[in-house]
DNA sequence: GTAGGGTTAG
């Protein structure tokens, strides 16, 4: 290789941005090396893979070559396969088969199969499997391994195992992929069988077992495997943190992270984002703050994903102010994820106007919003009651940014109209959707009917819902509540009976609060341990104080049960969020904000009571419910009683 | 000259 060629390639490998890459490209052009297949191919690969947001440029670059070689096709296929629209990789693959004289090689198949795995099409996967077979490449080490992952993605562990059986010399990666395939299809025994037969195991094989066990809910088995494994790396630790968090075992999750720290294992940026996501799920604000301190000290604020995860964790822990601070102090260039995370944070907390403002700043900064950005923006409009603006953005999304509305966007619009009480408009909107509405869409509408007390439409909507998702307990409870509020006890009884007949059980409500860096959870009506005893005692005290000072009377209209007065009062006074707040008042330092995470929506009585507590006790209470935050302060809530 | 398995932010 001549020296100027070598020089160009080494320059290229150092380029981190599209701008610098274009400078090298200009130099390449000047030296006449732009027609050299090796240099041209590397340039294309660099744009398609190594640089973010340069895939479109790579596609345009590709069009400049009248006779692209297989390397160039492979580079583009790979870039498209890993993009947000992996379907396009198949189009390029087909174009290559039609236009070119050369045959696809093992790289072509490995990349295209990855693309198909990313959009999970069994049909396309099988077709390409056949083609690979015709070229004698179906049992190729890399092609076969990718095929195994593809079939696992499509839920066909049987096909995955068959590919594995046919491979003559599977290596450790192939074995690991097959074990993962079993776990992904919930075949825990199959995974264990393979693991025990493996002729070689490295660290990753053990990590596969940890991830698989925790995803299958087998936390005990994961714990056992973790203690059995000969060496552990930071992936092993973060897998445990994430795994425990996903199973709701937040204290164990954070315990693992603390131990990682004690063992002096250096967390990577990925393991830090994992732990932050566990904080976000748990709503563990205090723990998040500790992590923030560590991240700052260890120099991780240079990494964009860590900033983004930090913002997300702060927002979901109820402190959008800290999220804003992280966003404003970022020294690295904000990505689309950074902007969208901030937007989502503002949306969750009901700062609709600020979210709209931020969206305009985002547009001005030159970052192009995508479908996910619009989901947050539309919800922000909905939660803040900005109806006209929401409609305008829905059209702008399509017309100015060519983002096709997906199910979630339609959901936002139904929410927007529904909350505002424009139920007929919402219903017509659903009926006119170009894609068939799913259960979530109908459920959103049912929620709106419940809020505005429209029984007739609720009945109609529930019928549609029953066709799509007949056994959802929440839907039955919602319909029953609508009847209960209207005093239609006979209809309540009918719904209750149909639930009993179909053995549908109400999912229990729970609430969590972080006290002394320990997550304490409360379940409605549960009275088991010392913690709940203490919460009950405090709650009784609070309720009598509220009765005396502000004349609080429990709001029992929405109680599901067809039970009598005093019983009803007892039933709402045992709600988990009340217990959690009472526990917080008893345990936290005076004046400290009380932060609660709840799995269901807050009921009307809890909502009124929180407002009163915030006034009488002069404290702020932040409640994260299923879909948003409520900040109670001086007797008012940030949701303006509109949730 | 390009790859496949484990944790990952909107």
XYZ file of C-alpha atoms (C1' of nucleotides) in Angstrom:
653
model
C 0.000 0.000 0.000
C 1.407 3.390 -0.877
C 2.062 5.895 1.855
C -0.560 8.520 0.950
C -3.230 5.834 0.972
C -2.069 4.677 4.377
C -2.053 8.275 5.570
C -5.659 8.819 4.409
C -6.852 5.675 6.152
C -5.164 6.559 9.402
C -6.620 10.088 9.261
C -10.063 8.651 8.655
C -9.887 6.311 11.612
C -9.306 9.315 13.878
C -12.369 11.228 12.664
C -15.091 11.380 15.304
C -17.521 13.734 13.569
C -19.073 14.040 10.134
C -17.441 17.444 9.745
C -13.905 16.121 10.171
C -14.739 13.121 7.981
C -15.804 15.474 5.209
C -12.488 17.297 5.527
C -10.617 14.037 5.046
C -12.932 13.258 2.142
C -11.959 16.557 0.492
C -8.309 15.642 0.908
C -8.938 12.179 -0.522
C -10.578 13.811 -3.524
C -7.624 16.132 -4.036
C -5.139 13.266 -4.076
C -7.305 11.341 -6.539
C -7.740 8.463 -4.123
C -11.526 8.752 -4.125
C -11.770 6.229 -6.920
C -9.642 3.717 -5.022
C -12.048 0.952 -3.929
C -10.288 0.399 -0.614
C -10.293 4.072 0.400
C -13.831 4.633 -0.879
C -15.070 1.551 0.953
C -13.469 2.590 4.230
C -14.922 6.067 3.896
C -18.378 4.655 3.383
C -18.026 2.244 6.294
C -16.875 5.062 8.525
C -19.950 7.163 7.723
C -22.347 4.225 7.979
C -21.049 2.773 11.247
C -18.519 4.768 13.229
C -20.143 8.189 13.159
C -23.541 8.844 14.618
C -26.164 10.590 12.479
C -24.096 10.099 9.281
C -26.068 7.229 7.771
C -27.976 9.491 5.392
C -24.686 10.904 4.215
C -23.389 7.357 3.703
C -26.413 6.587 1.529
C -25.799 9.660 -0.599
C -22.109 8.819 -0.854
C -22.994 5.295 -1.974
C -25.032 6.687 -4.883
C -21.863 8.292 -6.264
C -20.311 4.927 -7.018
C -21.629 3.442 -10.263
C -20.198 -0.002 -9.497
C -20.076 -0.542 -5.746
C -18.250 -3.688 -4.646
C -19.446 -6.226 -2.101
C -17.559 -4.491 0.696
C -19.441 -1.253 0.075
C -22.785 -3.000 -0.093
C -21.971 -4.797 3.157
C -21.072 -1.517 4.861
C -24.373 0.059 3.879
C -26.406 -3.020 4.775
C -24.784 -3.105 8.197
C -25.394 0.587 8.819
C -29.052 0.253 7.842
C -29.449 -2.959 9.832
C -28.377 -1.149 13.006
C -30.423 1.972 12.253
C -33.893 2.864 13.482
C -35.359 1.556 10.226
C -33.719 -1.860 9.818
C -36.270 -2.781 7.125
C -34.235 -0.649 4.723
C -31.289 -3.055 5.001
C -33.356 -5.685 3.209
C -34.103 -3.279 0.358
C -30.383 -2.687 -0.115
C -29.691 -6.418 0.054
C -32.307 -7.037 -2.649
C -30.868 -4.252 -4.777
C -27.442 -5.855 -4.499
C -28.829 -9.223 -5.628
C -30.563 -7.606 -8.632
C -27.923 -5.205 -9.846
C -24.613 -6.833 -9.084
C -22.651 -9.559 -10.732
C -20.990 -10.713 -7.532
C -22.535 -12.973 -4.897
C -23.323 -12.076 -1.300
C -20.672 -13.338 1.124
C -20.756 -14.394 4.766
C -20.553 -10.750 5.846
C -23.579 -9.817 3.729
C -25.633 -12.567 5.358
C -24.437 -11.840 8.894
C -25.397 -8.155 8.552
C -28.716 -8.623 6.798
C -29.784 -11.292 9.304
C -28.963 -8.887 12.132
C -31.182 -6.324 10.429
C -34.056 -8.784 10.113
C -33.583 -9.761 13.764
C -33.916 -6.085 14.653
C -37.323 -5.814 13.031
C -38.283 -9.357 13.980
C -39.673 -10.786 10.788
C -39.792 -14.565 10.824
C -40.896 -14.580 7.189
C -37.896 -12.552 5.966
C -35.636 -14.547 8.264
C -36.659 -17.884 6.796
C -36.317 -16.540 3.222
C -32.775 -15.349 3.917
C -31.974 -18.594 5.704
C -32.904 -20.405 2.453
C -30.728 -18.070 0.411
C -27.794 -18.574 2.768
C -28.297 -22.314 2.394
C -28.147 -22.010 -1.423
C -24.792 -20.294 -1.060
C -23.563 -22.901 1.394
C -23.324 -20.286 4.128
C -26.127 -21.323 6.514
C -23.763 -23.191 8.832
C -20.991 -20.618 8.578
C -19.853 -19.755 12.117
C -20.949 -16.091 12.024
C -23.993 -16.530 9.787
C -25.269 -19.479 11.839
C -24.806 -17.642 15.129
C -26.725 -14.612 13.834
C -29.482 -16.925 12.569
C -29.802 -18.419 16.058
C -30.277 -14.939 17.554
C -32.749 -14.030 14.830
C -34.935 -17.058 15.468
C -34.803 -16.337 19.196
C -35.985 -12.765 18.553
C -38.881 -14.208 16.575
C -39.762 -16.572 19.413
C -38.739 -19.737 17.548
C -36.345 -21.467 19.905
C -36.988 -24.730 18.009
C -35.571 -23.249 14.784
C -32.682 -21.734 16.724
C -31.795 -25.112 18.233
C -31.988 -26.759 14.810
C -29.488 -24.294 13.343
C -27.238 -24.966 16.327
C -27.458 -28.753 15.799
C -26.453 -28.367 12.170
C -23.346 -26.342 12.851
C -20.283 -28.548 12.743
C -17.954 -26.618 15.003
C -19.888 -24.217 17.194
C -17.634 -22.000 19.255
C -18.311 -20.435 22.632
C -20.194 -17.510 21.047
C -22.512 -19.920 19.243
C -23.180 -21.794 22.478
C -23.889 -18.554 24.308
C -26.248 -17.370 21.577
C -28.183 -20.636 21.833
C -28.426 -20.431 25.627
C -29.693 -16.849 25.241
C -32.187 -18.081 22.639
C -33.602 -20.554 25.174
C -33.959 -17.895 27.859
C -35.546 -15.432 25.459
C -38.226 -18.012 24.721
C -38.654 -18.819 28.433
C -37.057 -22.264 28.064
C -35.076 -22.139 31.326
C -34.527 -25.905 31.415
C -33.221 -25.906 27.853
C -30.770 -23.158 28.754
C -29.563 -25.034 31.830
C -29.158 -28.235 29.795
C -26.980 -26.503 27.222
C -24.972 -24.683 29.854
C -24.133 -27.949 31.597
C -22.978 -29.500 28.297
C -20.828 -26.599 27.168
C -17.307 -27.774 26.321
C -15.906 -24.320 27.165
C -17.163 -21.408 29.210
C -15.868 -17.960 29.539
C -17.020 -15.145 31.577
C -19.715 -14.181 29.081
C -21.371 -17.608 29.341
C -21.881 -17.045 33.058
C -23.160 -13.541 32.416
C -25.648 -15.013 29.929
C -26.948 -17.239 32.721
C -27.284 -14.316 35.138
C -29.208 -12.202 32.622
C -31.363 -15.156 31.588
C -32.275 -16.167 35.134
C -33.203 -12.643 36.219
C -35.287 -12.054 33.098
C -37.142 -15.301 33.803
C -37.805 -14.062 37.343
C -35.495 -16.721 38.827
C -33.595 -14.384 41.121
C -32.534 -17.134 43.514
C -30.952 -19.135 40.699
C -29.212 -15.966 39.482
C -27.842 -15.351 42.962
C -26.554 -18.949 43.084
C -24.913 -18.687 39.648
C -23.364 -15.375 40.652
C -21.734 -16.922 43.694
C -20.632 -20.004 41.684
C -18.903 -18.139 38.894
C -15.117 -18.187 39.024
C -14.524 -14.564 37.970
C -16.845 -11.603 37.714
C -16.576 -8.384 35.742
C -18.547 -5.151 35.856
C -21.093 -6.643 33.447
C -21.803 -9.440 35.945
C -22.439 -6.868 38.657
C -24.602 -4.585 36.564
C -26.574 -7.567 35.258
C -27.423 -8.379 38.870
C -28.318 -4.768 39.661
C -30.612 -4.494 36.645
C -32.009 -7.991 37.143
C -32.953 -7.403 40.759
C -34.417 -3.991 39.936
C -36.586 -5.482 37.181
C -37.941 -7.937 39.705
C -38.839 -5.105 42.041
C -36.063 -5.977 44.514
C -34.551 -2.526 44.682
C -32.710 -2.836 47.970
C -30.910 -5.954 46.796
C -30.123 -4.161 43.529
C -28.483 -1.233 45.270
C -26.776 -3.627 47.663
C -25.043 -5.254 44.698
C -23.874 -1.878 43.462
C -22.457 -0.947 46.865
C -20.613 -4.252 46.994
C -19.193 -3.670 43.524
C -17.821 -0.445 44.900
C -16.356 -2.192 47.943
C -14.697 -4.820 45.735
C -13.025 -1.922 43.911
C -14.407 -2.981 40.549
C -14.534 0.067 38.336
C -18.020 0.540 36.917
C -18.156 1.299 33.204
C -20.358 3.889 31.580
C -22.772 1.110 30.659
C -23.004 -0.293 34.162
C -23.532 3.221 35.515
C -26.398 3.861 33.117
C -27.839 0.495 34.178
C -27.761 1.429 37.845
C -29.247 4.829 37.059
C -32.088 3.141 35.211
C -32.701 1.010 38.311
C -32.846 4.250 40.343
C -35.344 5.638 37.851
C -37.533 2.534 38.125
C -37.390 2.555 41.906
C -37.766 6.303 42.283
C -34.725 6.166 44.568
C -33.814 9.833 44.698
C -31.280 9.702 47.538
C -29.399 6.842 45.934
C -29.421 8.689 42.623
C -27.820 11.708 44.270
C -25.017 9.536 45.655
C -24.433 8.119 42.174
C -24.399 11.632 40.743
C -21.598 12.569 43.139
C -19.606 9.513 42.158
C -20.158 10.158 38.447
C -18.922 13.715 38.816
C -15.804 12.679 40.747
C -14.916 9.821 38.400
C -15.201 12.026 35.293
C -18.191 10.258 33.751
C -19.999 13.525 33.018
C -18.025 13.586 29.767
C -20.177 10.717 28.553
C -23.439 11.624 26.960
C -25.347 8.442 27.816
C -24.519 8.889 31.505
C -25.884 12.448 31.434
C -29.027 11.258 29.719
C -29.557 8.440 32.201
C -28.964 10.848 35.073
C -31.602 13.246 33.778
C -34.051 10.406 33.323
C -33.400 9.139 36.854
C -33.870 12.586 38.409
C -37.088 13.175 36.502
C -38.491 9.791 37.433
C -37.437 10.302 41.051
C -39.634 13.386 41.122
C -36.973 16.073 40.895
C -37.224 17.685 37.496
C -35.213 20.635 38.825
C -32.103 18.454 39.131
C -32.765 17.002 35.678
C -32.884 20.533 34.325
C -29.611 21.341 36.062
C -27.877 18.321 34.507
C -29.267 19.280 31.104
C -28.121 22.888 31.404
C -24.635 22.032 32.645
C -23.836 19.421 29.996
C -20.450 20.100 28.442
C -20.817 17.494 25.710
C -23.059 18.166 22.726
C -26.641 17.191 23.514
C -28.026 14.366 21.441
C -31.613 13.749 20.440
C -31.897 11.495 23.498
C -30.772 14.346 25.791
C -33.390 16.725 24.405
C -36.114 14.112 24.451
C -35.269 13.029 28.014
C -35.539 16.613 29.212
C -38.785 17.029 27.322
C -40.144 13.812 28.851
C -39.142 15.022 32.330
C -41.000 18.304 31.880
C -43.980 16.433 30.492
C -44.164 14.000 33.434
C -44.195 16.915 35.839
C -46.873 18.837 34.004
C -44.676 21.703 32.783
C -46.403 21.836 29.418
C -45.467 25.400 28.521
C -41.819 24.854 29.317
C -41.820 21.627 27.299
C -43.171 23.471 24.266
C -40.510 26.144 24.751
C -37.795 23.491 24.982
C -39.062 21.869 21.811
C -38.554 25.147 19.954
C -35.034 25.456 21.340
C -34.389 21.929 20.135
C -35.543 22.817 16.640
C -33.305 25.881 16.660
C -30.309 23.854 17.827
C -30.498 21.849 14.608
C -31.409 18.503 16.205
C -34.196 16.917 14.242
C -37.002 15.569 16.478
C -38.097 11.986 15.852
C -41.154 9.924 16.706
C -40.221 9.510 20.379
C -39.691 13.267 20.797
C -43.213 13.848 19.549
C -44.683 11.333 21.999
C -43.353 13.411 24.896
C -44.322 16.701 23.266
C -47.879 15.575 22.598
C -48.281 14.220 26.138
C -46.904 17.503 27.466
C -49.642 19.337 25.576
C -52.232 16.872 26.811
C -51.214 17.063 30.482
C -51.157 20.850 30.370
C -54.476 21.086 28.518
C -52.889 22.697 25.427
C -55.400 21.216 22.988
C -54.923 23.431 19.939
C -51.148 23.327 20.169
C -51.179 19.542 20.510
C -53.228 19.206 17.315
C -50.880 21.571 15.510
C -47.823 19.520 16.536
C -49.508 16.299 15.474
C -49.816 17.723 11.966
C -46.386 19.313 12.016
C -44.841 15.959 12.908
C -46.216 14.466 9.717
C -45.915 17.433 7.381
C -42.637 19.041 8.447
C -40.683 16.090 9.819
C -42.158 13.195 7.812
C -42.669 11.144 10.979
C -45.554 8.765 10.333
C -47.820 8.648 13.401
C -47.522 5.327 15.240
C -49.936 3.793 17.749
C -48.429 5.840 20.588
C -49.044 9.133 18.771
C -52.668 8.272 18.199
C -52.801 7.368 21.891
C -51.518 10.847 22.789
C -54.241 12.463 20.701
C -56.980 10.371 22.284
C -55.570 11.369 25.663
C -55.506 15.022 24.582
C -59.147 15.113 23.481
C -60.272 12.811 26.265
C -58.792 14.780 29.138
C -60.261 17.965 27.775
C -63.667 16.309 27.912
C -64.086 16.219 24.125
C -65.132 12.591 24.296
C -67.142 12.475 21.088
C -64.209 13.963 19.159
C -61.881 11.406 20.779
C -64.201 8.549 19.828
C -64.458 9.731 16.214
C -60.690 10.103 16.092
C -60.245 6.471 17.188
C -62.795 5.263 14.628
C -60.969 7.099 11.843
C -57.457 5.874 12.659
C -55.729 4.391 9.611
C -54.281 1.600 11.752
C -56.439 -0.669 13.831
C -56.570 0.730 17.415
C -55.097 -1.496 20.126
C -56.280 -2.063 23.675
C -54.197 0.835 25.017
C -56.022 3.313 22.776
C -59.446 2.104 23.927
C -58.232 2.032 27.542
C -57.160 5.679 27.282
C -60.639 6.544 26.085
C -62.207 4.482 28.866
C -60.120 6.428 31.389
C -61.421 9.696 29.939
C -65.019 8.404 30.139
C -64.381 7.564 33.774
C -62.962 10.998 34.529
C -65.862 12.796 32.893
C -68.507 10.289 33.972
C -69.804 9.329 30.515
C -71.474 5.964 31.125
C -72.940 5.403 27.664
C -69.641 5.825 25.807
C -67.819 3.869 28.520
C -70.049 0.851 27.889
C -69.384 1.010 24.167
C -65.625 1.382 24.656
C -65.516 -1.470 27.169
C -67.123 -3.743 24.558
C -64.290 -3.001 22.110
C -61.778 -3.560 24.910
C -63.293 -6.893 25.836
C -62.734 -8.101 22.279
C -59.055 -7.138 22.390
C -58.061 -7.830 26.001
C -60.889 -9.599 27.839
C -59.059 -10.441 31.049
C -57.598 -7.086 32.029
C -58.536 -6.422 35.641
C -57.911 -2.659 35.390
C -60.547 -2.247 32.667
C -63.182 -4.026 34.723
C -62.309 -1.971 37.795
C -62.518 1.252 35.773
C -65.950 0.424 34.359
C -67.158 -0.633 37.769
C -65.912 2.663 39.243
C -67.818 4.618 36.615
C -71.003 2.835 37.681
C -70.162 3.258 41.368
C -69.711 7.024 41.036
C -73.112 7.215 39.354
C -74.606 5.108 42.152
C -75.552 2.294 39.773
C -74.883 -0.506 42.210
C -76.678 -3.148 40.198
C -74.310 -2.555 37.265
C -71.358 -2.578 39.650
C -72.490 -5.979 40.850
C -72.754 -7.256 37.258
C -69.170 -6.246 36.497
C -67.983 -7.753 39.764
C -69.757 -11.009 38.994
C -68.246 -11.255 35.537
C -64.823 -10.719 37.114
C -65.414 -13.537 39.598
C -66.786 -15.803 36.866
C -63.692 -15.297 34.755
C -61.411 -15.451 37.773
C -60.020 -11.994 37.104
C -58.242 -10.586 40.106
C -57.639 -6.939 40.851
C -53.946 -6.175 40.710
C -52.941 -5.020 44.173
C -51.880 -1.411 44.541
C -48.497 -0.715 46.101
C -46.517 2.386 47.005
C -42.869 2.828 47.864
C -40.933 5.408 49.822
C -37.189 5.709 50.348
C -36.199 6.106 53.998
C -32.528 6.023 55.023
C -31.657 4.771 51.517
C -33.931 1.749 51.989
C -36.978 1.320 49.760
C -40.033 0.596 51.936
C -43.106 -0.704 50.158
C -46.723 -0.731 51.266
C -49.587 -2.788 49.917
C -53.213 -1.765 50.482
C -54.750 -3.384 53.546
C -51.629 -5.367 54.393
C -50.730 -5.338 58.073
C -47.808 -7.585 58.664
C -44.767 -6.024 60.167
C -43.462 -3.313 62.423
C -43.092 -0.837 59.572
C -46.749 -1.084 58.569
C -47.841 -0.882 62.241
C -45.972 2.371 62.551
C -47.493 3.707 59.331
C -51.024 2.836 60.502
C -50.536 4.567 63.840
C -49.278 7.729 62.175
C -52.050 7.626 59.560
C -54.745 7.482 62.259
C -53.173 10.501 63.920
C -52.976 12.432 60.631
C -56.562 11.675 59.710
C -57.958 12.910 63.005
C -55.813 16.049 62.773
C -57.186 16.707 59.284
C -60.769 16.104 60.460
C -60.381 18.582 63.296
C -58.407 21.279 61.512
C -59.852 21.311 57.990
C -62.954 19.156 58.271
C -61.640 16.329 56.103
C -64.245 13.709 55.167
C -63.099 10.617 53.234
C -64.238 10.578 49.614
C -65.691 7.115 49.034
C -67.611 7.470 45.788
C -65.090 5.619 43.702
C -64.814 2.631 46.002
C -65.316 -0.489 44.004
C -66.913 -2.593 46.691
C -70.647 -2.608 47.226
C -70.144 -2.285 50.946
C -71.599 -0.018 53.576
C -70.471 3.413 54.792
C -67.930 2.742 57.521
C -66.440 -0.205 55.679
C -65.905 2.017 52.645
C -64.118 4.575 54.748
C -61.862 1.895 56.091
C -61.191 0.639 52.618
C -59.956 3.981 51.222
C -58.050 4.795 54.382
C -55.923 1.700 53.833
C -54.691 2.774 50.408
C -50.989 2.190 50.070
C -50.027 5.771 49.193
C -51.624 7.030 52.407
C -49.597 4.543 54.415
C -46.409 5.523 52.596
C -46.990 9.245 53.207
C -47.776 8.604 56.870
C -44.599 6.584 57.200
C -42.627 9.377 55.537
C -44.014 11.982 57.950
C -43.114 9.731 60.861
C -39.610 8.885 59.701
C -38.131 11.623 57.522
C -36.531 14.794 58.928
C -39.047 17.611 59.367
C -39.609 19.637 56.203
C -38.032 17.053 53.881
C -39.960 16.480 50.615
C -41.859 13.198 50.690
C -41.441 11.173 47.521
C -43.764 8.275 46.742
C -43.769 5.850 43.820
C -47.036 4.078 43.072
C -47.920 1.386 40.541
C -51.531 2.450 39.852
C -53.327 5.760 39.460
C -53.953 7.867 42.551
C -57.579 7.691 43.678
C -59.680 10.787 44.233
C -59.661 10.542 48.019
C -55.895 10.065 48.281
C -55.447 13.033 45.962
C -57.604 15.342 48.120
C -55.996 14.116 51.281
C -52.468 14.747 49.983
C -53.441 18.302 49.155
C -54.681 18.811 52.711
C -51.598 17.214 54.246
C -49.332 19.485 52.213
C -51.204 22.491 53.625
C -51.645 21.428 57.236
C -48.168 19.933 57.668
C -46.470 22.501 55.400
C -44.564 19.904 53.404
C -44.179 19.040 49.764
C -45.296 15.616 48.601
C -44.281 14.232 45.227
C -46.237 11.216 44.003
C -45.287 9.318 40.861
C -48.305 7.364 39.695
C -48.695 5.159 36.663
C -48.462 7.926 34.142
C -47.289 11.174 35.706
C -46.173 13.154 38.737
C -48.218 15.063 41.265
C -46.514 17.755 43.324
C -48.648 18.653 46.350
C -47.831 22.022 47.882
C -49.801 24.552 49.965
C -53.017 22.631 49.397
C -52.700 22.448 45.603
C -51.492 19.842 43.131
C -49.348 20.481 40.050
C -51.768 18.404 37.942
C -54.478 21.006 38.631
C -56.791 18.123 39.544
C -56.719 17.042 35.925
C -55.181 13.570 35.654
C -10.224 -3.656 4.356
C -16.150 -5.613 7.445
C -18.799 -9.920 11.986
C -21.713 -13.200 15.949
C -22.961 -13.960 22.548
C -23.875 -10.871 28.337
C -25.456 -5.182 31.370
C -27.325 0.187 28.316
C -30.345 6.636 28.590
C -35.611 9.415 25.440
